Short mmCIF file of C-alpha atoms and ligand atoms in Angstrom, two decimals:
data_model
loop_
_atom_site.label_atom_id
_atom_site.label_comp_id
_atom_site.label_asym_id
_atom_site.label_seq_id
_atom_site.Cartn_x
_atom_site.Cartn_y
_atom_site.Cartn_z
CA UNK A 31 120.03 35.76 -201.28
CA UNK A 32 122.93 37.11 -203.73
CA UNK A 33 126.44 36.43 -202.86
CA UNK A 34 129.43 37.41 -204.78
CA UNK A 35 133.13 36.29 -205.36
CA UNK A 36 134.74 39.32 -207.64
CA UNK A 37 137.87 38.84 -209.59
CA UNK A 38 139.75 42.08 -209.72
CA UNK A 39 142.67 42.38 -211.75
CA UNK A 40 145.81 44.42 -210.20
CA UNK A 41 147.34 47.22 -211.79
CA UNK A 42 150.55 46.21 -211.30
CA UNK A 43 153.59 46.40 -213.98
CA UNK A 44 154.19 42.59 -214.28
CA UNK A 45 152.73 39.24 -213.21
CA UNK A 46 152.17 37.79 -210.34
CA UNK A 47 155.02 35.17 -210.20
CA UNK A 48 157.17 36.58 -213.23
CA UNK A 49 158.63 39.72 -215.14
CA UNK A 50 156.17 39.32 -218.02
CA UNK A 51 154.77 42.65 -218.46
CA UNK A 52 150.72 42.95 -217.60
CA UNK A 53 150.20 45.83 -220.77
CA UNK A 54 150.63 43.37 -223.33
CA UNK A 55 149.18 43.48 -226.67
CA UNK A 56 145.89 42.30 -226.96
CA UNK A 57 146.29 41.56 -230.78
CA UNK A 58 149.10 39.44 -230.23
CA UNK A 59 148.38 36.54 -228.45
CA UNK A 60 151.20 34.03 -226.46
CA UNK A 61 153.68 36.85 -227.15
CA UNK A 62 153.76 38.07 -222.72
CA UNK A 63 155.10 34.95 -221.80
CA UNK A 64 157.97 33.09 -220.10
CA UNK A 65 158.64 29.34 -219.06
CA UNK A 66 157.00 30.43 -215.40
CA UNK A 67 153.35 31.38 -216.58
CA UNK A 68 153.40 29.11 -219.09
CA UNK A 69 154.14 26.64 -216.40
CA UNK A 70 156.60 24.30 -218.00
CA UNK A 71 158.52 21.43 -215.75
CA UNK A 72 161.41 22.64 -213.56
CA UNK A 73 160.04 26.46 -214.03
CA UNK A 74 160.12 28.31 -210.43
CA UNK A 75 157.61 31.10 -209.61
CA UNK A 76 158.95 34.58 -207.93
CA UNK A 77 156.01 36.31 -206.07
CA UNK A 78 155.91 39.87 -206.86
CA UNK A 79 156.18 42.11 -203.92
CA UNK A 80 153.73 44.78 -205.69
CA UNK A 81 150.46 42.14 -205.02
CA UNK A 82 151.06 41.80 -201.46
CA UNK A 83 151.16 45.81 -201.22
CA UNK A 84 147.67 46.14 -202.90
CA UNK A 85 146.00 43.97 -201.62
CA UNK A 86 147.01 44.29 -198.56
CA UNK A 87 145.44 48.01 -199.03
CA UNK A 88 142.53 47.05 -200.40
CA UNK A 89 141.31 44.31 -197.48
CA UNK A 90 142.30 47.39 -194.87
CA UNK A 91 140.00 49.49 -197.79
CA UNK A 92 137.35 46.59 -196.95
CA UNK A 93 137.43 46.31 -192.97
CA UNK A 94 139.46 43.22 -193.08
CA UNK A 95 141.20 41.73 -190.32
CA UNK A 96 144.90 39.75 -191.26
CA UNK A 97 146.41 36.88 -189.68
CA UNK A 98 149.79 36.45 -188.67
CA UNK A 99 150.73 34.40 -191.93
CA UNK A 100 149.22 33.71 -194.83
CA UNK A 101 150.42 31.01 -197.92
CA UNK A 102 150.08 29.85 -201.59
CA UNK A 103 147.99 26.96 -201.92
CA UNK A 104 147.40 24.74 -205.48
CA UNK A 105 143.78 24.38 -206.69
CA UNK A 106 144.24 21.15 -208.58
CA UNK A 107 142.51 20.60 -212.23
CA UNK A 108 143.16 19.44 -215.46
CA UNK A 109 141.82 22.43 -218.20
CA UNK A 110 144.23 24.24 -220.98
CA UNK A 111 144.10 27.07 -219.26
CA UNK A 112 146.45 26.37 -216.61
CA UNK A 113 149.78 24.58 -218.08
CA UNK A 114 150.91 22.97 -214.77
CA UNK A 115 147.05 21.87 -214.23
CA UNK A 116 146.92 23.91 -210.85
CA UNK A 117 146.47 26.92 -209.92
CA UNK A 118 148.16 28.89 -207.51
CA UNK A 119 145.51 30.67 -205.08
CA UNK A 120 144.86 31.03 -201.46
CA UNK A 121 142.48 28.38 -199.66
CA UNK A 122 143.14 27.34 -195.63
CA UNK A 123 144.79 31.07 -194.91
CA UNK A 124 143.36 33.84 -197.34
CA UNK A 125 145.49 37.19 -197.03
CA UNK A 126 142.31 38.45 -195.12
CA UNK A 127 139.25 38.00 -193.47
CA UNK A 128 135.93 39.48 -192.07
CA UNK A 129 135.60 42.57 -193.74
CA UNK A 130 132.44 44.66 -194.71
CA UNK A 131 131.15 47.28 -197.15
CA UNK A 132 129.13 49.82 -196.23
CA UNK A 133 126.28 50.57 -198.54
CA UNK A 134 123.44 52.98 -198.85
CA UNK A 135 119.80 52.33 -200.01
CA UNK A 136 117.70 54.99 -200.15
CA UNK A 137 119.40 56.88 -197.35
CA UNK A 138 119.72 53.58 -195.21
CA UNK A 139 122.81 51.94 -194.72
CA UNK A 140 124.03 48.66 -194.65
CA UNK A 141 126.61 46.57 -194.82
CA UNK A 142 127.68 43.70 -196.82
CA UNK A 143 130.26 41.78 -195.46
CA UNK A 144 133.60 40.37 -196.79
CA UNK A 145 134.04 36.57 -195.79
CA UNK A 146 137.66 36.48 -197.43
CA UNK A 147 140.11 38.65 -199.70
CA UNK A 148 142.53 36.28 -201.08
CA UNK A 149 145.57 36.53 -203.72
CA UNK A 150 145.40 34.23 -207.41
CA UNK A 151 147.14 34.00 -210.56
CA UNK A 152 144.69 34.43 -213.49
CA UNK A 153 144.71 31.70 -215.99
CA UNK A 154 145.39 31.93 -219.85
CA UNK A 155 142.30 32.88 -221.85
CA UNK A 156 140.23 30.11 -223.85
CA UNK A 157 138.16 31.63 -227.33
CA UNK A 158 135.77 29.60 -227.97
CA UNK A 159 134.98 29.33 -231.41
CA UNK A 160 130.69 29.61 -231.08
CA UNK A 161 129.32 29.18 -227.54
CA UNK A 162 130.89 27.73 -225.20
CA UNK A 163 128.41 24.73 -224.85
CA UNK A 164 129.08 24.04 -228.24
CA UNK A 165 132.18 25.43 -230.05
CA UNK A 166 133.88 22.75 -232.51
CA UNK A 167 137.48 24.37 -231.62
CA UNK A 168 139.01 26.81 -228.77
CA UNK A 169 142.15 29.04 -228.96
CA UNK A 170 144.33 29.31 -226.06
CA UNK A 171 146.49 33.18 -224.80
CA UNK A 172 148.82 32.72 -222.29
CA UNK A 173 149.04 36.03 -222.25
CA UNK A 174 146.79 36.43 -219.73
CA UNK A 175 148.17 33.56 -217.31
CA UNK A 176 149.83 34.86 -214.29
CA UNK A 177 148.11 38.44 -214.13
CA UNK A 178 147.97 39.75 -210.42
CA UNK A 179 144.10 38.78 -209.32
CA UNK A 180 142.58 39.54 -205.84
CA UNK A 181 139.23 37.49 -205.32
CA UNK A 182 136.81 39.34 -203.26
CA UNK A 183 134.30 36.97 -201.62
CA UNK A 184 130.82 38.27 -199.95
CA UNK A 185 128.09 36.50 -197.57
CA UNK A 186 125.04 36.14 -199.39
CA UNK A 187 124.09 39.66 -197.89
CA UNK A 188 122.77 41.08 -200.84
CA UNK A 189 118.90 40.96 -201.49
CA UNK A 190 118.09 42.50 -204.93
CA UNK A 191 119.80 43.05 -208.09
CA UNK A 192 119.79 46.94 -207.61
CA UNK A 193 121.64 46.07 -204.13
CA UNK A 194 124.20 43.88 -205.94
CA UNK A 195 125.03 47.02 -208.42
CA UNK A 196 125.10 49.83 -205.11
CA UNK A 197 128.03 47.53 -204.03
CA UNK A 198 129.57 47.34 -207.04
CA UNK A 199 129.64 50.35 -207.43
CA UNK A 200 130.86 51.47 -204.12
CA UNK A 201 133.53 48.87 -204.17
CA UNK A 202 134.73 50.32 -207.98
CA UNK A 203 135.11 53.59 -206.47
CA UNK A 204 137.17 52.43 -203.73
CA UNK A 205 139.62 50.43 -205.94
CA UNK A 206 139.89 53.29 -207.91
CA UNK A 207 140.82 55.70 -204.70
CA UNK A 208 143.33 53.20 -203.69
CA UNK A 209 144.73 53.56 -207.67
CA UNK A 210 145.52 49.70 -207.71
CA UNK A 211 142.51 49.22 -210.72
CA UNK A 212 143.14 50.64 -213.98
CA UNK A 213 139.62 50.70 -215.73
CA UNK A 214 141.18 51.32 -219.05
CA UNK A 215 143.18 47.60 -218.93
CA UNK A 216 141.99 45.59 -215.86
CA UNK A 217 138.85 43.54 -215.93
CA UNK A 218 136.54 43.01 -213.14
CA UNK A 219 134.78 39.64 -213.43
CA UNK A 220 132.56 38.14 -211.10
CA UNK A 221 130.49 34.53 -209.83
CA UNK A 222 127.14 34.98 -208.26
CA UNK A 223 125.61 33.10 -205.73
CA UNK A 224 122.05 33.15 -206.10
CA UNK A 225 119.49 31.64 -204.25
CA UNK A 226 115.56 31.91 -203.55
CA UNK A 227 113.64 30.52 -200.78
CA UNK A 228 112.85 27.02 -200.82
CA UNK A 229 115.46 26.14 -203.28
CA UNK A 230 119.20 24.95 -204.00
CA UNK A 231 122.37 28.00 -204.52
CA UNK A 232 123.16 28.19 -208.25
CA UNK A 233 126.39 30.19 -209.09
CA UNK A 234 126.77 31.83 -211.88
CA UNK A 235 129.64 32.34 -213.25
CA UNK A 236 131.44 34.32 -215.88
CA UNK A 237 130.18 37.98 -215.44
CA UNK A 238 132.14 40.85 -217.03
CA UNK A 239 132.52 44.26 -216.09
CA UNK A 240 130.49 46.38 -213.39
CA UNK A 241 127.81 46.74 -215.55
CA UNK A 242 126.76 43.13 -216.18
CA UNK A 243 126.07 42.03 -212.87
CA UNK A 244 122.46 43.56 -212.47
CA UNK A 245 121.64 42.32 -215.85
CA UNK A 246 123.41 38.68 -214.99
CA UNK A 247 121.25 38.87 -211.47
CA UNK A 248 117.62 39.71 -212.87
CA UNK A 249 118.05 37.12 -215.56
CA UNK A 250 118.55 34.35 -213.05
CA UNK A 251 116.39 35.59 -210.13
CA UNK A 252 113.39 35.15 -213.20
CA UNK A 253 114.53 31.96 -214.29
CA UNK A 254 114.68 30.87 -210.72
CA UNK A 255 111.21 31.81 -209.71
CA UNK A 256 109.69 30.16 -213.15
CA UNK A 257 111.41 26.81 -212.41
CA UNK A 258 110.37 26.76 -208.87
CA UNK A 259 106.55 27.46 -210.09
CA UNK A 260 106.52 24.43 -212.84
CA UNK A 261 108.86 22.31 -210.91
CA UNK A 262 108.97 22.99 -207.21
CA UNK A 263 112.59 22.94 -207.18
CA UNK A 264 115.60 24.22 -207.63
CA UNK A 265 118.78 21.87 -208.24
CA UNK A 266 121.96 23.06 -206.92
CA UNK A 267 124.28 23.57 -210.17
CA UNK A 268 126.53 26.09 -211.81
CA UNK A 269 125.49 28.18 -214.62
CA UNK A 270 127.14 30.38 -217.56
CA UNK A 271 126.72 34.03 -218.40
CA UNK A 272 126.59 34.94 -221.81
CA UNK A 273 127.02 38.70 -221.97
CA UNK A 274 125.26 39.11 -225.46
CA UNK A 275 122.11 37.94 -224.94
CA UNK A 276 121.63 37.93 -221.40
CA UNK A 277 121.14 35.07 -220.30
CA UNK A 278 122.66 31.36 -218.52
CA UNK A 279 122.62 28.57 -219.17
CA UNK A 280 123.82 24.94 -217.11
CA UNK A 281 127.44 24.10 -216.94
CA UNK A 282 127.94 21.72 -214.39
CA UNK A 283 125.52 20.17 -211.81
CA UNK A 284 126.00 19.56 -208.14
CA UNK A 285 129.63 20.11 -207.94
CA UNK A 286 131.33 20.60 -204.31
CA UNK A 287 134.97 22.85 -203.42
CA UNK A 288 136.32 19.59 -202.36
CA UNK A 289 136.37 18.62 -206.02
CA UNK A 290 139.80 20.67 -206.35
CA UNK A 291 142.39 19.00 -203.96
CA UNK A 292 144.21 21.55 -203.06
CA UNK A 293 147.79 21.34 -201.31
CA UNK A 294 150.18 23.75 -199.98
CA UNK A 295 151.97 25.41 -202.80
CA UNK A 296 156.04 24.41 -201.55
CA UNK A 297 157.25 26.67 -204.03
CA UNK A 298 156.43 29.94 -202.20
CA UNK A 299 157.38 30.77 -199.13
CA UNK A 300 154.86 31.75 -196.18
CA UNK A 301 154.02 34.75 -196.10
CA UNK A 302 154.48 36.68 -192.18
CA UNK A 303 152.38 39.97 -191.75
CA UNK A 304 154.64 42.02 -189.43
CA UNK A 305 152.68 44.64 -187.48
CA UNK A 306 155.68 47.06 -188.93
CA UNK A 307 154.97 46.41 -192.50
CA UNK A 308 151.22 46.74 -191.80
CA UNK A 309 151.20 50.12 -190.15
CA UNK A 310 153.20 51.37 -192.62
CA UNK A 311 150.60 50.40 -195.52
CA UNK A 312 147.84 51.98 -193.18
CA UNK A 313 149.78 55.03 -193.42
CA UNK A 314 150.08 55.29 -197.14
CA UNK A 315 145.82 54.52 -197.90
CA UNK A 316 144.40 57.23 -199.85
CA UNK A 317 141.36 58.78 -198.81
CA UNK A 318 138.63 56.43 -199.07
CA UNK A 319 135.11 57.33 -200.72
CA UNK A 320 133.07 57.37 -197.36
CA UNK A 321 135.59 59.75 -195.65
CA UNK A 322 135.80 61.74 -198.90
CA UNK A 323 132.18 62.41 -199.10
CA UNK A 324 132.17 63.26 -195.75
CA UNK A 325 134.82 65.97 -196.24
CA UNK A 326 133.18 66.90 -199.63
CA UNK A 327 129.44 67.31 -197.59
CA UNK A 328 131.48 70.02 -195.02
CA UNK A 329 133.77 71.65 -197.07
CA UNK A 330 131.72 72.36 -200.10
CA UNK A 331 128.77 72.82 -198.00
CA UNK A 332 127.01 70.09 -200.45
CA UNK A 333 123.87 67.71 -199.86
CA UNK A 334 125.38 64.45 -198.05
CA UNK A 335 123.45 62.49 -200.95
CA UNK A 336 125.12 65.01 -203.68
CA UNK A 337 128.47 64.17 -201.92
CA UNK A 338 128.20 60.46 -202.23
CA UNK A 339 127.34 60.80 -205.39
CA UNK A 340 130.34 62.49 -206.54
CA UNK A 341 132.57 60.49 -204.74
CA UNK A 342 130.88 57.31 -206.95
CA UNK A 343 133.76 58.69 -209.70
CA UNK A 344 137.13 59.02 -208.53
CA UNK A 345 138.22 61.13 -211.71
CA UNK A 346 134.87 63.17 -211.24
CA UNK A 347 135.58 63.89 -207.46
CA UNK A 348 139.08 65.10 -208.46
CA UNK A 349 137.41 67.09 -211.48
CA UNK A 350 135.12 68.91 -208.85
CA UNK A 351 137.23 69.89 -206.56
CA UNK A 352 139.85 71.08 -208.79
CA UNK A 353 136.96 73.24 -210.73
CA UNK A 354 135.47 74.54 -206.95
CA UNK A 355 139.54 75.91 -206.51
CA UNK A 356 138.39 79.23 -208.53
CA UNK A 357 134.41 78.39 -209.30
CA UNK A 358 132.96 79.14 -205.45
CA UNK A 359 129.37 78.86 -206.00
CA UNK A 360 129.57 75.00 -205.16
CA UNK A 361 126.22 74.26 -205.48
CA UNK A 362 126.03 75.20 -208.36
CA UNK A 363 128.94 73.63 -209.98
CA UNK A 364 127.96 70.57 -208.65
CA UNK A 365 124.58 70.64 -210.15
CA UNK A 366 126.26 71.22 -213.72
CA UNK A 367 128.90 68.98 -212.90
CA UNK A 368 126.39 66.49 -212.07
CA UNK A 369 123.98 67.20 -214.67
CA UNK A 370 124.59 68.35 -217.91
CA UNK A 371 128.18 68.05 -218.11
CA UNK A 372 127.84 64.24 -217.54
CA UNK A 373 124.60 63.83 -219.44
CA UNK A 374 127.17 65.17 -222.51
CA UNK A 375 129.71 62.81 -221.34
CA UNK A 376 127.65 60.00 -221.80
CA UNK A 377 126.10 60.98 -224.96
CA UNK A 378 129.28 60.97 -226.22
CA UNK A 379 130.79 57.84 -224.92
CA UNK A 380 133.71 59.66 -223.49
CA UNK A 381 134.86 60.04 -219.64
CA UNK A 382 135.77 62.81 -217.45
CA UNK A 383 139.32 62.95 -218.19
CA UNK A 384 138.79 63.88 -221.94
CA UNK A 385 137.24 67.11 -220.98
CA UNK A 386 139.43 70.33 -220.02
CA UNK A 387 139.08 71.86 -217.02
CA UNK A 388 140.12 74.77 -217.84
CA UNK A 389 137.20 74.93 -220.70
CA UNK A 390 134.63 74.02 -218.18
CA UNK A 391 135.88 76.51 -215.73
CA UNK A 392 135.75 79.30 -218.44
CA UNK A 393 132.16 78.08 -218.74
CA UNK A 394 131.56 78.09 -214.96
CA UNK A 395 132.77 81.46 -214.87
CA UNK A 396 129.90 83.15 -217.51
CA UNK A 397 127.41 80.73 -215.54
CA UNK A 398 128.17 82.05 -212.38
CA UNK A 399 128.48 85.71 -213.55
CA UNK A 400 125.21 85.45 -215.45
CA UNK A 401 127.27 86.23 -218.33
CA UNK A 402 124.84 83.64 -220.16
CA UNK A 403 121.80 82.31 -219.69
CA UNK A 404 120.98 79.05 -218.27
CA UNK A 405 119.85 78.14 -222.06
CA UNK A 406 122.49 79.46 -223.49
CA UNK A 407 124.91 77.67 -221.26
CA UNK A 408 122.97 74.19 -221.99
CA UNK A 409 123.94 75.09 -225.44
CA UNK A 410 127.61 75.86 -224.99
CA UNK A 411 128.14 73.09 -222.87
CA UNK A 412 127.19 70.27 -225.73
CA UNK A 413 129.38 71.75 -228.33
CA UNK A 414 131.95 72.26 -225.71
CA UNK A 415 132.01 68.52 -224.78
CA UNK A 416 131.65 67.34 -228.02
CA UNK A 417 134.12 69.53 -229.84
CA UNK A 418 136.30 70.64 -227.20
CA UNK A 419 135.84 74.74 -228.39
CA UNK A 420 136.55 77.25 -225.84
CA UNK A 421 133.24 78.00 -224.39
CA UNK A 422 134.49 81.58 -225.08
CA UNK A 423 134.99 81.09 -228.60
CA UNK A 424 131.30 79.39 -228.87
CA UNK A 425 129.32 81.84 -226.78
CA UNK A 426 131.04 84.35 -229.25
CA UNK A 427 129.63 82.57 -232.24
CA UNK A 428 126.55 82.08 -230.75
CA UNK A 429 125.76 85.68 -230.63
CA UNK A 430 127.35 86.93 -227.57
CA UNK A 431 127.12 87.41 -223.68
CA UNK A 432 123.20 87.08 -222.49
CA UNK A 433 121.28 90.09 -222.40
CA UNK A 434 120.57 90.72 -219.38
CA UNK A 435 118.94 94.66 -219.62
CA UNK A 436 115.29 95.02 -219.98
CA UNK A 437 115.32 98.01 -222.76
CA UNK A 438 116.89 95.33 -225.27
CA UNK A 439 114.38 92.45 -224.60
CA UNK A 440 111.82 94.97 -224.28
CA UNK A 441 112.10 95.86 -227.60
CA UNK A 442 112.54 92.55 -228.96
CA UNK A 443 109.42 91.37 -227.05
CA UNK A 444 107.85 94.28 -228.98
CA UNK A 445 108.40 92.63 -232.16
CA UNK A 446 107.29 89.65 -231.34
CA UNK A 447 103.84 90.73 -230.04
CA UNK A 448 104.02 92.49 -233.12
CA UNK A 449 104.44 89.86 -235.48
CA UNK A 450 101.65 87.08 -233.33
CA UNK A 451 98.66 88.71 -233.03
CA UNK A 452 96.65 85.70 -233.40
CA UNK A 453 98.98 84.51 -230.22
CA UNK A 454 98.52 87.76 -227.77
CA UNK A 455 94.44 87.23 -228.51
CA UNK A 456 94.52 83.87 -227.63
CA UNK A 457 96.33 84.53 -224.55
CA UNK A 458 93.85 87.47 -223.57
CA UNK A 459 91.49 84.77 -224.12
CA UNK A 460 92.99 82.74 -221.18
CA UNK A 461 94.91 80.75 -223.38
CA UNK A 462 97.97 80.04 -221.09
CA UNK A 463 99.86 77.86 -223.64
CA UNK A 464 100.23 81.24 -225.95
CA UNK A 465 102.07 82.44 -223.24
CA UNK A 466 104.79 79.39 -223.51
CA UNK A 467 104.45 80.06 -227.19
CA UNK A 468 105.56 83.63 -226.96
CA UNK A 469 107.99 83.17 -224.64
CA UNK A 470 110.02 80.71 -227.25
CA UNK A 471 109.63 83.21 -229.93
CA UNK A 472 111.48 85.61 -227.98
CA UNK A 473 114.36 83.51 -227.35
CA UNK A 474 114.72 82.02 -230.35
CA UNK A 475 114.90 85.75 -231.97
CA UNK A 476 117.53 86.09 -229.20
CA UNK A 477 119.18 83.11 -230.26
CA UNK A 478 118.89 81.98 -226.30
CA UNK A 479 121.06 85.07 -224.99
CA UNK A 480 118.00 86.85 -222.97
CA UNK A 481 117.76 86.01 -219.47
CA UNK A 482 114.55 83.84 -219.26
CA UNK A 483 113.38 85.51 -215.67
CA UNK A 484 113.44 89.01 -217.77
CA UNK A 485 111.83 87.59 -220.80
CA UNK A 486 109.25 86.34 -219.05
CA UNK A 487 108.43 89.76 -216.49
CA UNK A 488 108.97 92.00 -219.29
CA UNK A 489 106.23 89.43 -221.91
CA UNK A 490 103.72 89.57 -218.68
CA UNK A 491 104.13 93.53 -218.33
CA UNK A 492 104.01 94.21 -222.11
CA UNK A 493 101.10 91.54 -222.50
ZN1 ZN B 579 155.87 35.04 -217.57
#
């Protein structure tokens, strides 16, 4: 059983409970701060109007249902990375409750659901000199203390690694429709609950990034079932994640919430969700992935699993359906959209939004029109995504349009017959391999350009 409590930073301009700016400098540490996330005496925080709204938009994103008010509360510890040793967080009356998100495995749904959403401050960042477990001397960045964080807590719902990364991903794509998550800056950190039958919950804490989680998950599930084989048990504690080698190791053992102490934070006022303010925040949501994919699936006429996929990628989604404006054959473009254009994306670390449009609609268009062939086009496309050259400009250095009339490749087959007789016996022998062979001959004297359906009748007429 796999539960998780995700830590999503806000994209908002400044702090939580102060006008320190949240793009700050990540060279310069304790340079974004004031007396209020620093948390010196007599300092009064301001809550910033800008939290509320997002995540506010994101529980209605998750199926949540609000109460009529909701409060600060302090979570009470001493640690350098909180100044006035608490925290300010939500306990008794999160923002939002009972929420789900729908996921799909294989074609069957299911949904996880959302115990809370609830509003924190993050605190300053310790740098532990060597691992944590044993560093002789930590730095402290303030910097960090007071960014806008919205804790996302699941039931233990999830029943396999692979699950825990569906809904990661799904919920990724819907902060990123609801533009309140800025990849490029804001972190996504997460705590897993993990449990197997017959023994205690360990939580793991401390996992960065979307990514990590699977990786976190399969580590501990392994661990999990080795101790309960040698030991027959498993002791209820929390454990670190150490993102470079994979692996966790024991923090703290059998420690309860109750630990914390919290009390009713009197320096905020309590918070009333007027059925005004709330209908007018339903109104503004963005289309959300699963209605997206939906609309994608009719309007483009597009596999419902093609759709969803798609939709995975905000900037992709937007990419795709500004391309299918002028490229109609939507199949298609989604099959190059989905296929080599982010295989070259990937191979060269970049994202969607470094490649032009425009380019890849230029390429579209000499893909659709047959202007090239399919290998020609798997050609152009890597040096257009690497180099960012008109597709125009390459196709022209590669040697042109594809041919696409039999008299040329005829007579280039020709040659080629011509110059492998040992080839043309061996395939009169049965030899069906020679035929491959010949076939490559032909397009590499065409440098790719001839239509591979023509090369290939005109080889089997001519052989
Ligand atoms: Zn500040």
């Amino acid at each position: 059983m796999i539960g998780l409590e995700i830590h999503v930073q806000l994209a908002t301009k400044s702090k939580m409970f102060c006008r320190c700016p949240t793009g700050y400098d990540e060279s310069k540490p304790n340079t974004a701060t004031c007396s209020i996330c620093l948390g010196l005496p007599g300092s009064l925080p301001v809550f910033n109007k800008k939290v509320l709204d997002y995540a506010v938009k994101l529980s209605m994103a998750l199926n949540c249902t609000f109460p009529k008010e909701t409060y600060f509360s302090r979570k009470i510890y001493f640690y350098p990375d909180m100044g006035k040793n608490f925290q300010i967080t939500q306990n008794e009356s999160p923002l939002s409750r009972n929420g789900y998100i729908e996921i799909d495995l294989n074609g069957k749904k299911k949904k996880i659901r959302i115990r809370r959403v609830h509003m924190e401050e993050d605190p300053a960042k310790l740098i532990h000199i060597g691992k944590i477990t044993d560093a002789k001397y930590t730095l402290m960045d303030y910097n960090r203390s007071g960014m806008p964080l919205c804790e996302i807590v699941t039931e233990p719902d999830m029943e396999s690694p692979e699950e825990a990364r569906i809904f990661m991903n799904k919920l990724n794509s819907i902060l990123q429709h609801l533009g309140i998550f800025n990849p490029d800056f804001c972190t996504i950190k997460a705590d897993a609950n993990v449990s197997i039958e017959g023994g205690e919950r360990v939580e793991v804490k401390n996992i960065s990034g979307f990514k990590s989680i699977e990786a976190a998950l399969k580590y501990e599930i392994e661990r999990q079932n080795k101790e309960m084989k040698s030991s027959g048990k498993i002791e209820r504690e929390t454990r670190h994640f150490e993102t470079e080698t994979g692996t966790t190791h024991t923090l703290r053992k059998k420690e309860a919430e109750a630990d914390y102490g919290y009390i009713f934070e009197p320096d905020l006022p309590v918070i009333t969700l007027e059925t005004d303010y709330l209908a007018k925040m339903r109104d503004v949501l963005p289309e959300l992935p699963d209605a997206r994919a939906k609309r994608i699936h009719e309007q483009y006429k597009l596999d419902k699993s093609v759709a969803d996929t798609i939709v995975l990628d905000k900037h992709l989604a937007d990419f795709f359906e500004e391309c299918a404006k002028k490229i109609k054959n939507y199949e298609l473009l989604a099959n190059w959209v989905l296929g080599d254009l982010l295989k070259c994306i990937n191979y060269n670390s970049i994202t969607i939004n470094d490649v032009s449009k425009n380019g890849f609609m230029e390429l579209m268009e000499f893909i659709e029109k047959e202007k090239i062939s399919p290998r020609q086009a798997k050609e152009v496309i890597k040096v257009f995504v690497e180099k960012g050259t008109s597709p125009k400009e390459i196709v022209k250095k590669m040697g042109g349009e594809a041919i696409t009339n039999d008299k040329e490749i005829e007579a280039v087959v020709k040659k080629v017959l011509e110059k492998n007789k040992k080839a043309v016996d061996d395939y009169e022998r049965g030899n069906e391999n020679s035929f491959n062979f010949l076939f490559g001959q032909v397009m590499r004297e065409t440098k790719s350009r001839a239509h591979p359906d023509i090369v290939r009748r005109v080889l089997k007429k001519l052989l």
